[in-house]
Short mmCIF file of C-alpha atoms and ligand atoms in Angstrom, two decimals:
data_model
loop_
_atom_site.label_atom_id
_atom_site.label_comp_id
_atom_site.label_asym_id
_atom_site.label_seq_id
_atom_site.Cartn_x
_atom_site.Cartn_y
_atom_site.Cartn_z
CA MET T 8 42.29 23.66 16.82
CA GLU T 9 41.65 20.09 15.28
CA LYS T 10 38.67 20.10 12.99
CA LYS T 11 35.67 18.18 14.13
CA VAL T 12 35.48 14.94 12.09
CA ARG T 13 32.58 14.96 9.77
CA VAL T 14 31.93 12.04 7.18
CA ARG T 15 29.27 11.44 4.77
CA PHE T 16 27.41 8.56 3.03
CA ALA T 17 26.14 10.04 -0.37
CA PRO T 18 23.92 7.34 -1.98
CA SER T 19 22.05 8.02 -5.23
CA PRO T 20 18.46 6.99 -4.86
CA THR T 21 18.61 4.38 -7.58
CA GLY T 22 17.56 1.24 -5.95
CA GLY T 23 17.94 -0.70 -2.69
CA LEU T 24 21.26 -0.84 -0.81
CA HIS T 25 23.61 -3.50 -1.83
CA LEU T 26 25.79 -4.91 0.91
CA GLY T 27 28.72 -3.12 -0.26
CA GLY T 28 26.61 0.14 0.38
CA VAL T 29 25.96 -0.80 3.70
CA ARG T 30 29.60 -1.63 4.50
CA THR T 31 30.45 1.93 3.39
CA VAL T 32 27.93 3.32 5.80
CA LEU T 33 29.28 1.08 8.66
CA TYR T 34 33.00 2.18 8.03
CA ASN T 35 31.80 5.79 7.80
CA TYR T 36 29.70 5.29 11.02
CA LEU T 37 32.56 3.55 12.92
CA PHE T 38 35.20 6.34 12.00
CA ALA T 39 32.65 9.07 13.08
CA LYS T 40 31.81 7.53 16.31
CA GLN T 41 35.36 6.80 17.16
CA HIS T 42 36.29 10.27 16.74
CA GLY T 43 33.53 11.83 18.34
CA GLY T 44 32.55 13.26 14.96
CA ASP T 45 29.31 13.70 12.80
CA PHE T 46 27.95 11.23 10.33
CA VAL T 47 25.89 12.81 7.45
CA LEU T 48 23.80 11.20 4.96
CA ARG T 49 23.34 13.07 1.77
CA ILE T 50 21.02 12.07 -1.08
CA GLU T 51 22.58 12.55 -4.54
CA ASP T 52 19.64 12.67 -6.74
CA THR T 53 20.82 14.98 -9.52
CA ASP T 54 20.33 12.54 -12.13
CA GLN T 55 16.64 12.42 -12.51
CA ASN T 56 16.64 9.65 -15.21
CA ARG T 57 17.97 7.22 -12.69
CA TYR T 58 15.84 8.22 -9.73
CA VAL T 59 13.67 5.43 -8.40
CA PRO T 60 10.71 6.12 -6.20
CA GLY T 61 10.98 4.47 -2.90
CA ALA T 62 14.63 4.04 -2.95
CA GLU T 63 15.21 6.99 -0.44
CA GLU T 64 12.77 5.49 2.07
CA TYR T 65 14.40 2.24 1.57
CA ILE T 66 17.75 3.63 2.65
CA PHE T 67 16.47 5.12 5.90
CA GLU T 68 14.55 2.17 6.79
CA CYS T 69 17.82 0.06 6.03
CA LEU T 70 20.00 2.20 8.41
CA LYS T 71 17.47 2.10 10.95
CA TRP T 72 17.35 -1.69 10.95
CA VAL T 73 21.13 -2.01 11.16
CA GLY T 74 21.09 0.73 13.81
CA LEU T 75 23.67 2.95 12.00
CA GLU T 76 21.51 6.28 11.85
CA PRO T 77 23.03 9.44 10.64
CA ASP T 78 23.41 12.41 12.80
CA GLU T 79 22.12 14.69 9.71
CA SER T 80 20.23 13.76 6.86
CA PRO T 81 17.08 14.82 4.77
CA LEU T 82 15.02 13.01 7.56
CA HIS T 83 17.08 14.04 10.63
CA GLY T 84 17.68 17.69 9.52
CA GLY T 85 20.81 19.39 10.64
CA PRO T 86 22.89 22.72 10.34
CA TYR T 87 23.80 22.23 6.72
CA ALA T 88 20.24 21.53 5.36
CA PRO T 89 18.94 20.81 2.73
CA TYR T 90 20.71 17.43 2.45
CA ARG T 91 18.91 16.39 -1.00
CA GLN T 92 20.93 17.62 -3.84
CA SER T 93 17.92 18.22 -5.92
CA GLU T 94 16.97 20.75 -3.24
CA ARG T 95 20.24 22.38 -3.49
CA LYS T 96 20.14 22.90 -7.33
CA GLU T 97 20.12 26.77 -7.41
CA MET T 98 23.52 27.02 -5.57
CA TYR T 99 25.68 24.90 -8.09
CA ARG T 100 25.48 26.96 -11.19
CA GLN T 101 27.27 29.95 -9.86
CA TYR T 102 30.43 27.61 -9.16
CA ALA T 103 30.06 26.28 -12.76
CA GLU T 104 29.92 29.83 -14.15
CA GLN T 105 33.04 30.67 -11.97
CA LEU T 106 35.10 27.91 -13.32
CA VAL T 107 34.07 29.02 -17.00
CA LYS T 108 35.31 32.52 -16.34
CA GLN T 109 38.50 31.28 -14.74
CA GLY T 110 39.01 29.21 -17.98
CA ASN T 111 38.84 25.64 -16.24
CA ALA T 112 35.45 24.89 -17.71
CA TYR T 113 33.60 25.80 -20.87
CA TYR T 114 30.18 25.89 -22.42
CA ALA T 115 29.25 23.13 -24.95
CA PHE T 116 26.54 23.32 -27.29
CA ASP T 117 26.83 20.02 -29.15
CA THR T 118 23.48 18.28 -29.64
CA PRO T 119 22.96 14.32 -28.92
CA ALA T 120 23.19 13.94 -32.79
CA GLU T 121 26.60 15.89 -33.06
CA LEU T 122 27.97 13.87 -30.10
CA GLU T 123 27.07 10.66 -31.89
CA ALA T 124 28.47 11.84 -35.15
CA MET T 125 31.76 12.55 -33.40
CA ARG T 126 31.80 9.13 -31.85
CA GLU T 127 31.20 7.58 -35.36
CA LYS T 128 33.75 9.65 -37.08
CA PHE T 129 36.52 9.11 -34.69
CA ARG T 130 36.09 5.42 -33.76
CA THR T 131 38.97 3.30 -34.45
CA GLU T 132 39.97 -0.18 -33.45
CA GLU T 133 42.19 1.10 -30.73
CA ASN T 134 39.65 3.75 -29.54
CA PRO T 135 36.15 2.22 -29.94
CA SER T 136 34.35 4.90 -28.02
CA PRO T 137 36.10 8.34 -28.46
CA GLN T 138 35.64 10.73 -25.72
CA TYR T 139 35.03 14.42 -25.52
CA ASN T 140 38.50 15.23 -24.43
CA HIS T 141 41.72 17.45 -24.91
CA SER T 142 42.28 15.97 -28.38
CA LEU T 143 38.61 16.25 -29.68
CA ARG T 144 37.20 19.38 -27.92
CA GLY T 145 38.75 21.55 -30.50
CA ARG T 146 36.59 20.01 -33.20
CA MET T 147 33.28 20.32 -31.39
CA ARG T 148 30.96 23.35 -30.77
CA ASN T 149 31.96 24.93 -27.55
CA SER T 150 33.12 28.19 -26.19
CA LEU T 151 36.75 27.09 -26.82
CA THR T 152 36.01 26.95 -30.66
CA MET T 153 33.36 29.63 -31.20
CA SER T 154 33.73 33.46 -31.11
CA GLU T 155 32.77 35.19 -27.86
CA ASP T 156 29.79 36.81 -29.74
CA GLU T 157 28.53 33.74 -31.19
CA VAL T 158 28.49 32.24 -27.55
CA SER T 159 26.70 35.12 -26.07
CA ARG T 160 24.16 34.92 -28.81
CA LEU T 161 23.60 31.46 -28.11
CA LEU T 162 23.22 31.72 -24.29
CA LYS T 163 21.01 34.75 -24.97
CA GLU T 164 18.82 32.75 -27.10
CA GLY T 165 18.60 30.07 -24.40
CA THR T 166 20.39 27.27 -26.45
CA PRO T 167 20.66 24.06 -24.67
CA HIS T 168 24.22 23.71 -23.36
CA VAL T 169 26.22 22.04 -20.71
CA ILE T 170 29.43 23.09 -18.92
CA ARG T 171 32.31 20.76 -19.19
CA ILE T 172 35.50 20.69 -17.36
CA LYS T 173 38.55 21.51 -19.33
CA MET T 174 40.93 18.72 -18.34
CA PRO T 175 44.66 19.95 -18.61
CA GLU T 176 47.05 17.93 -20.84
CA ASN T 177 49.65 15.53 -19.52
CA GLU T 178 49.58 16.64 -15.89
CA THR T 179 50.24 14.22 -13.16
CA LEU T 180 47.43 14.38 -10.56
CA THR T 181 48.23 12.80 -7.14
CA PHE T 182 46.50 12.45 -3.71
CA THR T 183 47.09 10.35 -0.76
CA ASP T 184 44.36 7.77 -0.23
CA ILE T 185 44.18 6.58 3.41
CA ILE T 186 44.15 2.97 2.35
CA ARG T 187 46.10 2.86 -0.79
CA GLY T 188 48.68 5.67 -0.17
CA GLU T 189 49.98 7.73 -3.07
CA VAL T 190 47.64 7.47 -6.13
CA HIS T 191 48.54 9.02 -9.49
CA PHE T 192 46.53 9.72 -12.63
CA ASN T 193 47.50 11.22 -15.84
CA SER T 194 45.13 13.96 -16.72
CA SER T 195 45.21 13.38 -20.47
CA LEU T 196 43.42 10.01 -19.75
CA VAL T 197 40.37 11.67 -18.33
CA ASP T 198 37.59 13.27 -20.44
CA ASP T 199 36.07 16.47 -20.12
CA LYS T 200 33.38 15.63 -17.81
CA VAL T 201 30.03 17.41 -17.78
CA LEU T 202 29.80 19.54 -14.64
CA LEU T 203 26.32 21.14 -15.34
CA LYS T 204 23.74 19.54 -17.38
CA ALA T 205 21.41 21.20 -19.92
CA ASP T 206 18.58 21.16 -17.35
CA GLY T 207 20.55 23.11 -14.97
CA MET T 208 21.32 20.22 -12.73
CA PRO T 209 24.93 19.62 -11.76
CA THR T 210 26.41 16.20 -12.47
CA TYR T 211 27.60 14.13 -9.45
CA HIS T 212 31.30 15.48 -10.00
CA LEU T 213 30.29 19.05 -9.49
CA ALA T 214 27.75 18.45 -6.62
CA VAL T 215 29.95 16.07 -4.72
CA VAL T 216 32.67 18.78 -4.42
CA ILE T 217 30.66 21.59 -3.55
CA ASP T 218 28.61 19.75 -1.07
CA ASP T 219 31.49 18.00 0.49
CA TYR T 220 32.95 21.57 0.98
CA SER T 221 29.98 23.42 2.03
CA MET T 222 28.97 20.66 4.48
CA LYS T 223 32.51 20.74 6.01
CA ILE T 224 33.16 17.23 5.33
CA THR T 225 36.63 16.17 6.73
CA HIS T 226 36.81 12.58 5.40
CA ALA T 227 35.14 11.18 2.35
CA PHE T 228 35.04 7.37 2.16
CA ARG T 229 33.54 5.64 -0.88
CA GLY T 230 33.79 2.55 -2.79
CA GLU T 231 36.87 1.94 -5.13
CA GLU T 232 34.58 2.21 -8.11
CA TRP T 233 34.78 5.96 -7.69
CA LEU T 234 38.65 5.97 -7.78
CA PRO T 235 38.61 6.95 -11.51
CA SER T 236 36.62 10.06 -10.73
CA ALA T 237 39.12 11.23 -8.26
CA PRO T 238 41.27 13.21 -10.85
CA VAL T 239 38.19 15.30 -11.82
CA HIS T 240 37.27 15.98 -8.02
CA LEU T 241 40.95 16.90 -7.20
CA LEU T 242 41.05 19.47 -10.02
CA LEU T 243 37.74 21.02 -8.89
CA TRP T 244 38.87 21.35 -5.34
CA LYS T 245 41.89 23.09 -6.78
CA TYR T 246 40.08 25.42 -9.28
CA LEU T 247 37.52 26.31 -6.90
CA GLY T 248 40.24 27.44 -4.42
CA TRP T 249 39.36 25.00 -1.76
CA GLU T 250 42.42 22.74 -1.91
CA GLN T 251 43.27 23.36 1.91
CA GLU T 252 39.82 22.02 2.86
CA MET T 253 39.70 18.87 0.75
CA PRO T 254 38.53 15.98 2.88
CA GLN T 255 40.92 12.96 3.25
CA TRP T 256 39.84 10.16 0.98
CA ALA T 257 39.60 6.54 1.40
CA HIS T 258 38.53 4.38 -1.44
CA PHE T 259 37.13 0.96 0.10
CA PRO T 260 37.87 -2.36 -1.86
CA LEU T 261 35.18 -4.02 -3.62
CA ILE T 262 33.21 -6.97 -2.43
CA LEU T 263 33.95 -9.79 -4.64
CA LYS T 264 31.97 -13.06 -6.00
CA PRO T 265 32.56 -15.99 -3.81
CA ASP T 266 35.12 -17.35 -6.25
CA GLY T 267 36.81 -13.99 -6.37
CA HIS T 268 36.44 -13.24 -9.91
CA GLY T 269 34.97 -9.72 -10.23
CA LYS T 270 32.48 -7.52 -8.25
CA LEU T 271 29.65 -9.19 -6.42
CA SER T 272 26.44 -8.38 -8.20
CA LYS T 273 22.67 -9.04 -7.51
CA ARG T 274 22.91 -11.53 -10.42
CA ASP T 275 25.35 -13.59 -8.44
CA GLY T 276 23.00 -13.71 -5.44
CA ASP T 277 20.11 -14.81 -7.77
CA ARG T 278 22.33 -17.40 -9.41
CA LEU T 279 23.93 -18.86 -6.19
CA GLY T 280 20.88 -18.47 -3.94
CA PHE T 281 21.83 -15.75 -1.52
CA PRO T 282 20.73 -12.14 -0.85
CA VAL T 283 23.02 -9.11 -1.81
CA PHE T 284 20.68 -6.60 -0.69
CA ALA T 285 20.23 -5.42 3.12
CA MET T 286 16.41 -5.95 3.02
CA ASN T 287 13.91 -6.98 0.55
CA TRP T 288 13.64 -4.65 -2.30
CA LYS T 289 10.91 -4.43 -5.12
CA ASP T 290 11.93 -2.39 -7.98
CA PRO T 291 8.98 -0.33 -9.03
CA ARG T 292 10.20 -0.20 -12.55
CA ASN T 293 9.62 -3.93 -13.13
CA GLU T 294 8.09 -5.08 -9.84
CA GLU T 295 11.09 -7.53 -9.53
CA LEU T 296 11.58 -8.55 -5.91
CA THR T 297 15.17 -8.95 -4.50
CA HIS T 298 15.51 -10.92 -1.39
CA GLY T 299 17.24 -9.09 1.51
CA PHE T 300 19.16 -10.32 4.69
CA ARG T 301 16.52 -8.87 6.90
CA GLU T 302 13.80 -11.00 5.66
CA LEU T 303 15.83 -14.09 5.34
CA GLY T 304 16.22 -14.06 9.16
CA PHE T 305 19.53 -12.21 9.65
CA LEU T 306 20.07 -10.33 12.84
CA PRO T 307 21.29 -6.83 12.32
CA GLU T 308 24.22 -7.56 14.74
CA ALA T 309 25.33 -10.58 12.63
CA PHE T 310 24.89 -8.58 9.39
CA ILE T 311 27.10 -5.65 10.57
CA ASN T 312 29.69 -7.91 12.10
CA MET T 313 29.91 -9.88 8.92
CA LEU T 314 30.28 -6.86 6.73
CA ALA T 315 32.85 -5.22 9.12
CA VAL T 316 35.42 -8.09 8.73
CA LEU T 317 34.71 -8.24 4.84
CA GLY T 318 37.77 -6.29 4.20
CA TRP T 319 38.97 -5.37 7.63
CA ASN T 320 40.43 -7.09 10.62
CA ASP T 321 41.87 -5.89 13.97
CA GLY T 322 45.12 -7.89 13.41
CA THR T 323 44.21 -10.82 15.53
CA GLU T 324 42.06 -13.93 15.02
CA GLN T 325 39.04 -12.46 16.50
CA GLU T 326 35.87 -12.66 14.23
CA LEU T 327 32.98 -11.66 16.59
CA PHE T 328 32.57 -8.03 17.20
CA SER T 329 29.83 -6.05 18.67
CA LEU T 330 29.16 -2.53 17.24
CA GLU T 331 30.64 -1.11 20.38
CA GLU T 332 33.84 -3.15 20.13
CA LEU T 333 34.06 -2.15 16.51
CA VAL T 334 33.84 1.62 17.37
CA ASN T 335 36.81 0.97 19.54
CA LYS T 336 38.92 -1.31 17.41
CA PHE T 337 38.23 -0.26 13.80
CA SER T 338 40.77 1.54 11.83
CA LEU T 339 41.07 2.40 8.27
CA GLU T 340 44.86 1.50 8.35
CA ASN T 341 43.74 -2.04 8.62
CA VAL T 342 41.25 -2.11 5.76
CA HIS T 343 42.62 -4.28 3.10
CA LYS T 344 43.49 -3.00 -0.32
CA GLY T 345 42.46 -5.85 -2.17
CA GLY T 346 38.77 -7.04 -2.79
CA ALA T 347 37.02 -9.16 -0.11
CA LYS T 348 35.43 -12.43 -1.25
CA PHE T 349 31.78 -12.79 -0.02
CA ASN T 350 31.00 -16.03 1.53
CA TYR T 351 27.30 -16.83 2.35
CA GLU T 352 28.09 -19.80 4.45
CA LYS T 353 30.32 -17.53 6.58
CA ALA T 354 27.51 -14.85 6.72
CA LYS T 355 25.18 -17.72 8.15
CA TRP T 356 27.81 -18.68 10.76
CA PHE T 357 27.74 -15.28 11.92
CA ASN T 358 24.03 -15.20 12.33
CA HIS T 359 24.20 -18.60 14.15
CA GLU T 360 26.89 -17.12 16.62
CA TRP T 361 24.85 -13.97 17.28
CA ILE T 362 21.58 -15.98 17.94
CA LYS T 363 23.36 -17.81 20.50
CA LYS T 364 25.18 -14.88 21.86
CA LEU T 365 22.39 -12.35 22.38
CA PRO T 366 19.75 -12.65 24.99
CA VAL T 367 16.50 -13.97 23.67
CA ASP T 368 14.67 -10.77 24.10
CA ARG T 369 16.66 -9.14 21.51
CA TRP T 370 15.11 -11.18 18.77
CA GLN T 371 12.09 -12.77 20.28
CA SER T 372 9.57 -10.45 18.68
CA THR T 373 10.84 -11.04 15.19
CA VAL T 374 10.33 -14.64 15.57
CA ARG T 375 7.02 -13.99 17.22
CA LYS T 376 5.95 -12.06 14.06
CA GLU T 377 7.28 -14.97 11.88
CA PHE T 378 5.04 -17.44 13.77
CA GLU T 379 1.97 -15.16 13.44
CA LYS T 380 2.58 -14.94 9.80
CA ASN T 381 2.31 -18.65 9.67
CA GLY T 382 -0.73 -18.63 11.69
CA ILE T 383 0.56 -19.46 15.37
CA ILE T 384 -0.51 -16.89 18.01
CA ILE T 385 1.81 -17.06 21.04
CA LYS T 386 -0.38 -16.95 24.06
CA ASP T 387 2.08 -18.18 26.77
CA GLU T 388 5.05 -15.81 26.71
CA GLU T 389 6.98 -17.86 29.38
CA LYS T 390 6.67 -20.92 27.47
CA PHE T 391 7.74 -19.21 24.25
CA ILE T 392 10.95 -18.15 25.84
CA ARG T 393 11.73 -21.53 27.23
CA VAL T 394 11.09 -23.01 23.82
CA LEU T 395 13.32 -20.56 22.13
CA GLU T 396 16.18 -21.25 24.76
CA LEU T 397 15.71 -24.88 23.88
CA VAL T 398 16.01 -24.78 20.21
CA LYS T 399 18.37 -21.77 19.46
CA ASP T 400 21.46 -24.04 18.98
CA ARG T 401 19.80 -25.54 15.99
CA CYS T 402 18.87 -22.26 14.31
CA THR T 403 21.09 -20.46 11.78
CA LEU T 404 18.49 -17.78 10.60
CA LEU T 405 15.56 -16.43 12.57
CA THR T 406 13.43 -18.01 10.11
CA ASP T 407 14.52 -21.39 11.24
CA PHE T 408 12.78 -21.14 14.46
CA PHE T 409 9.56 -21.78 12.75
CA THR T 410 10.41 -25.22 11.48
CA GLN T 411 12.38 -25.99 14.66
CA ALA T 412 9.78 -25.08 17.28
CA SER T 413 6.28 -24.59 15.51
CA PHE T 414 5.36 -28.14 16.98
CA PHE T 415 5.52 -26.89 20.41
CA PHE T 416 2.56 -24.81 19.85
CA LYS T 417 0.64 -26.72 17.27
CA ALA T 418 0.34 -30.46 16.68
CA PRO T 419 2.09 -31.63 13.51
CA GLU T 420 -0.17 -32.00 10.59
CA ALA T 421 1.47 -34.95 8.87
CA LEU T 422 3.64 -37.52 10.69
CA ASP T 423 6.57 -39.20 9.02
CA VAL T 424 5.12 -42.53 9.67
CA ALA T 425 7.31 -44.07 6.98
CA SER T 426 10.37 -43.91 9.19
CA VAL T 427 8.70 -45.90 12.01
CA LYS T 428 6.64 -48.46 9.90
CA PRO T 429 9.21 -50.82 9.15
CA LYS T 430 10.14 -51.57 12.71
CA TRP T 431 6.66 -51.26 14.06
CA ASN T 432 4.87 -54.11 15.84
CA GLU T 433 2.16 -54.88 18.28
CA ASP T 434 4.40 -54.80 21.28
CA LYS T 435 5.33 -51.10 20.56
CA SER T 436 1.89 -50.30 19.89
CA MET T 437 0.80 -51.76 23.30
CA PHE T 438 3.79 -49.93 24.89
CA PHE T 439 2.62 -46.43 23.81
CA ASP T 440 -1.07 -47.47 24.83
CA ILE T 441 0.17 -48.29 28.38
CA LEU T 442 2.43 -45.26 28.47
CA SER T 443 -0.38 -42.98 27.65
CA GLU T 444 -2.34 -44.35 30.42
CA LYS T 445 0.31 -44.11 32.94
CA LEU T 446 1.04 -40.52 31.74
CA THR T 447 -2.41 -39.42 32.73
CA THR T 448 -1.62 -40.19 36.42
CA LEU T 449 1.88 -38.74 36.49
CA GLU T 450 1.72 -36.13 39.15
CA GLU T 451 5.04 -34.18 38.49
CA TRP T 452 5.02 -33.10 34.81
CA ASN T 453 8.70 -32.55 34.06
CA ALA T 454 11.29 -34.14 31.78
CA THR T 455 12.91 -36.17 34.41
CA ALA T 456 9.80 -37.64 35.67
CA ILE T 457 8.49 -38.37 32.03
CA GLU T 458 11.86 -40.10 31.12
CA ALA T 459 11.63 -42.24 34.30
CA LEU T 460 8.17 -43.46 33.51
CA PHE T 461 9.06 -44.07 29.95
CA LYS T 462 12.10 -46.18 31.05
CA GLU T 463 10.27 -48.09 33.70
CA THR T 464 7.39 -48.95 31.16
CA ALA T 465 10.05 -49.98 28.43
CA THR T 466 11.47 -52.29 30.89
CA GLU T 467 8.46 -53.90 31.82
CA LYS T 468 7.71 -54.43 28.30
CA GLY T 469 11.11 -55.61 27.63
CA ILE T 470 11.64 -53.24 24.68
CA LYS T 471 14.89 -51.12 24.28
CA MET T 472 14.57 -47.46 24.88
CA GLY T 473 16.45 -46.70 21.66
CA GLU T 474 13.72 -48.42 19.71
CA LEU T 475 11.02 -46.41 21.23
CA GLN T 476 12.15 -42.82 21.15
CA LEU T 477 12.02 -42.57 17.33
CA PRO T 478 8.27 -43.31 17.26
CA PHE T 479 7.74 -41.06 20.38
CA ARG T 480 9.48 -38.22 18.42
CA ILE T 481 7.41 -38.82 15.36
CA MET T 482 4.15 -38.57 17.42
CA LEU T 483 5.20 -35.41 19.07
CA VAL T 484 7.25 -33.64 16.42
CA GLY T 485 6.07 -35.21 12.97
CA GLY T 486 9.65 -35.67 11.93
CA LYS T 487 13.08 -36.73 12.98
CA PHE T 488 14.26 -33.48 14.54
CA GLY T 489 14.15 -31.45 17.45
CA PRO T 490 15.42 -31.40 21.01
CA THR T 491 15.26 -34.28 23.46
CA VAL T 492 11.76 -35.90 23.28
CA PHE T 493 11.29 -35.63 27.20
CA ASP T 494 12.00 -31.95 27.05
CA ILE T 495 9.44 -31.56 24.24
CA ALA T 496 6.84 -33.46 26.19
CA ALA T 497 7.39 -31.53 29.28
CA LEU T 498 6.84 -28.31 27.31
CA ILE T 499 3.76 -29.13 25.44
CA GLY T 500 2.11 -30.46 28.58
CA LYS T 501 0.29 -33.56 29.59
CA GLU T 502 -2.89 -33.50 27.69
CA GLU T 503 -1.21 -32.57 24.49
CA THR T 504 1.38 -35.36 24.92
CA ILE T 505 -1.17 -37.94 25.50
CA ALA T 506 -3.38 -36.62 22.57
CA ARG T 507 -0.37 -36.82 20.23
CA ILE T 508 0.43 -40.33 21.36
CA ARG T 509 -3.20 -41.34 20.49
CA LYS T 510 -3.13 -39.68 17.30
CA GLY T 511 0.32 -41.18 16.48
CA LEU T 512 -0.97 -44.73 17.20
CA SER T 513 -3.89 -44.24 14.96
CA ASP T 514 -1.80 -42.76 12.13
CA ILE T 515 0.80 -45.47 12.45
CA GLY T 516 -1.75 -48.31 12.60
CA LEU T 517 -0.85 -51.79 12.62
N1 LIG A 22 26.42 9.32 -5.25
C1 LIG A 22 27.52 8.46 -5.21
C2 LIG A 22 27.07 7.12 -5.04
O1 LIG A 22 26.03 6.84 -5.36
C3 LIG A 22 28.43 8.72 -3.97
C4 LIG A 22 29.95 8.55 -4.44
C5 LIG A 22 30.85 9.36 -3.29
O2 LIG A 22 30.62 8.93 -2.13
O3 LIG A 22 31.48 10.13 -3.60
O4 LIG A 22 27.57 6.08 -4.67
#
């Protein structure tokens, strides 16, 4: 019987989610849903020094925002709980001890000072940071170099120690990556990684293998930066006797800086003025705020779509995909091997397309909150929707709606009179005077009727329509933007239109 597909996203709670992390979530999610499988979220918090309070909550909130929620997690529970590695601490040691017994790992008692002395002593120009490996372990204080009696004595006395993997010399280790095909490593190039730390916590290497095994993970997808760790993991799967159960691996390409040179970092975002985090993240260690896509006004649909095609396509020219379509069309075989350049302008293009594509009610409440934050309380829901429909083509980010539409609900504070003044004259002033009078008696209040009256008055005064529309816009909107002036007047209503003309006339003066 085919095994049920089970994938996992295994973040370390060391900070907010970078867009590369969300893309890993997305590809995991798509694969799981496509195969009717389970998507597990496991918190890898064994490195207590790097633990950042709030990071775990951030991850959950982020997955909720993008709509990629796990089936099992510390928050959602599940049959393989606990899903937080720090809560599984007790189960790791036995496996590390088993490896020592088998001769695949050893106790190492070297103190930090001794490790430093080793690095000093063996440092050469070709090898500036010597590693604890097959060539040096014979000179260090470990169970390979010490007598059995001494080792037991040290252990009995509770001497601080770690357990290290004993990497074999000159073996070629191979596995087949779903995206890259066969990948080979020379075991001599890998150091004897610590598996169990002095505090009894496993390192990532040991914990990831034990948990992927015990949580019955069938496919493990992660970023390319983890590829160098693969030989250690391969050996652990083998030494623990679980080789047959090893998940199929896929290592996703990096997300690159816009110029393609190197991995995209938070610093690139700061330097070039775009977010690299999914949501705002405030690092509690230094209170520094990193801006996120959500707060900048991105729709989750657009964010997901943009990430999906950052390193994948379906083999056609299609760029816009809904989550449902992605679940149907995604395939790991079409994930590119090379890194994908991040392009912020393209990210915004996706957002603009999704604003136009989705029904207003999908994002209306986000925009309403933005208005409220800026002091505008929406009372007339119907008018609000009509306004949003009218201006949505002009908005790239959800935050643009405030600039593009606040004047529908609140008269502009300052008018750009400078753009009207040079061509202003008494005739124009009179025109608006008469217009405001006539508007009071206009029975039908709609764009067509207002435009007809405007035209008729302009003809009477012998002024070209083109000369009058700009001042009208400045009076209603405050600046040179927005949809057709007659649509604006229709929506803001008779009284307000007349009031703004009067205020405009007095601001422009003569
Ligand atoms: N804890 C690792 C991380 O923070 C997980 C790597 C993996 O998926 O194996 O990315």
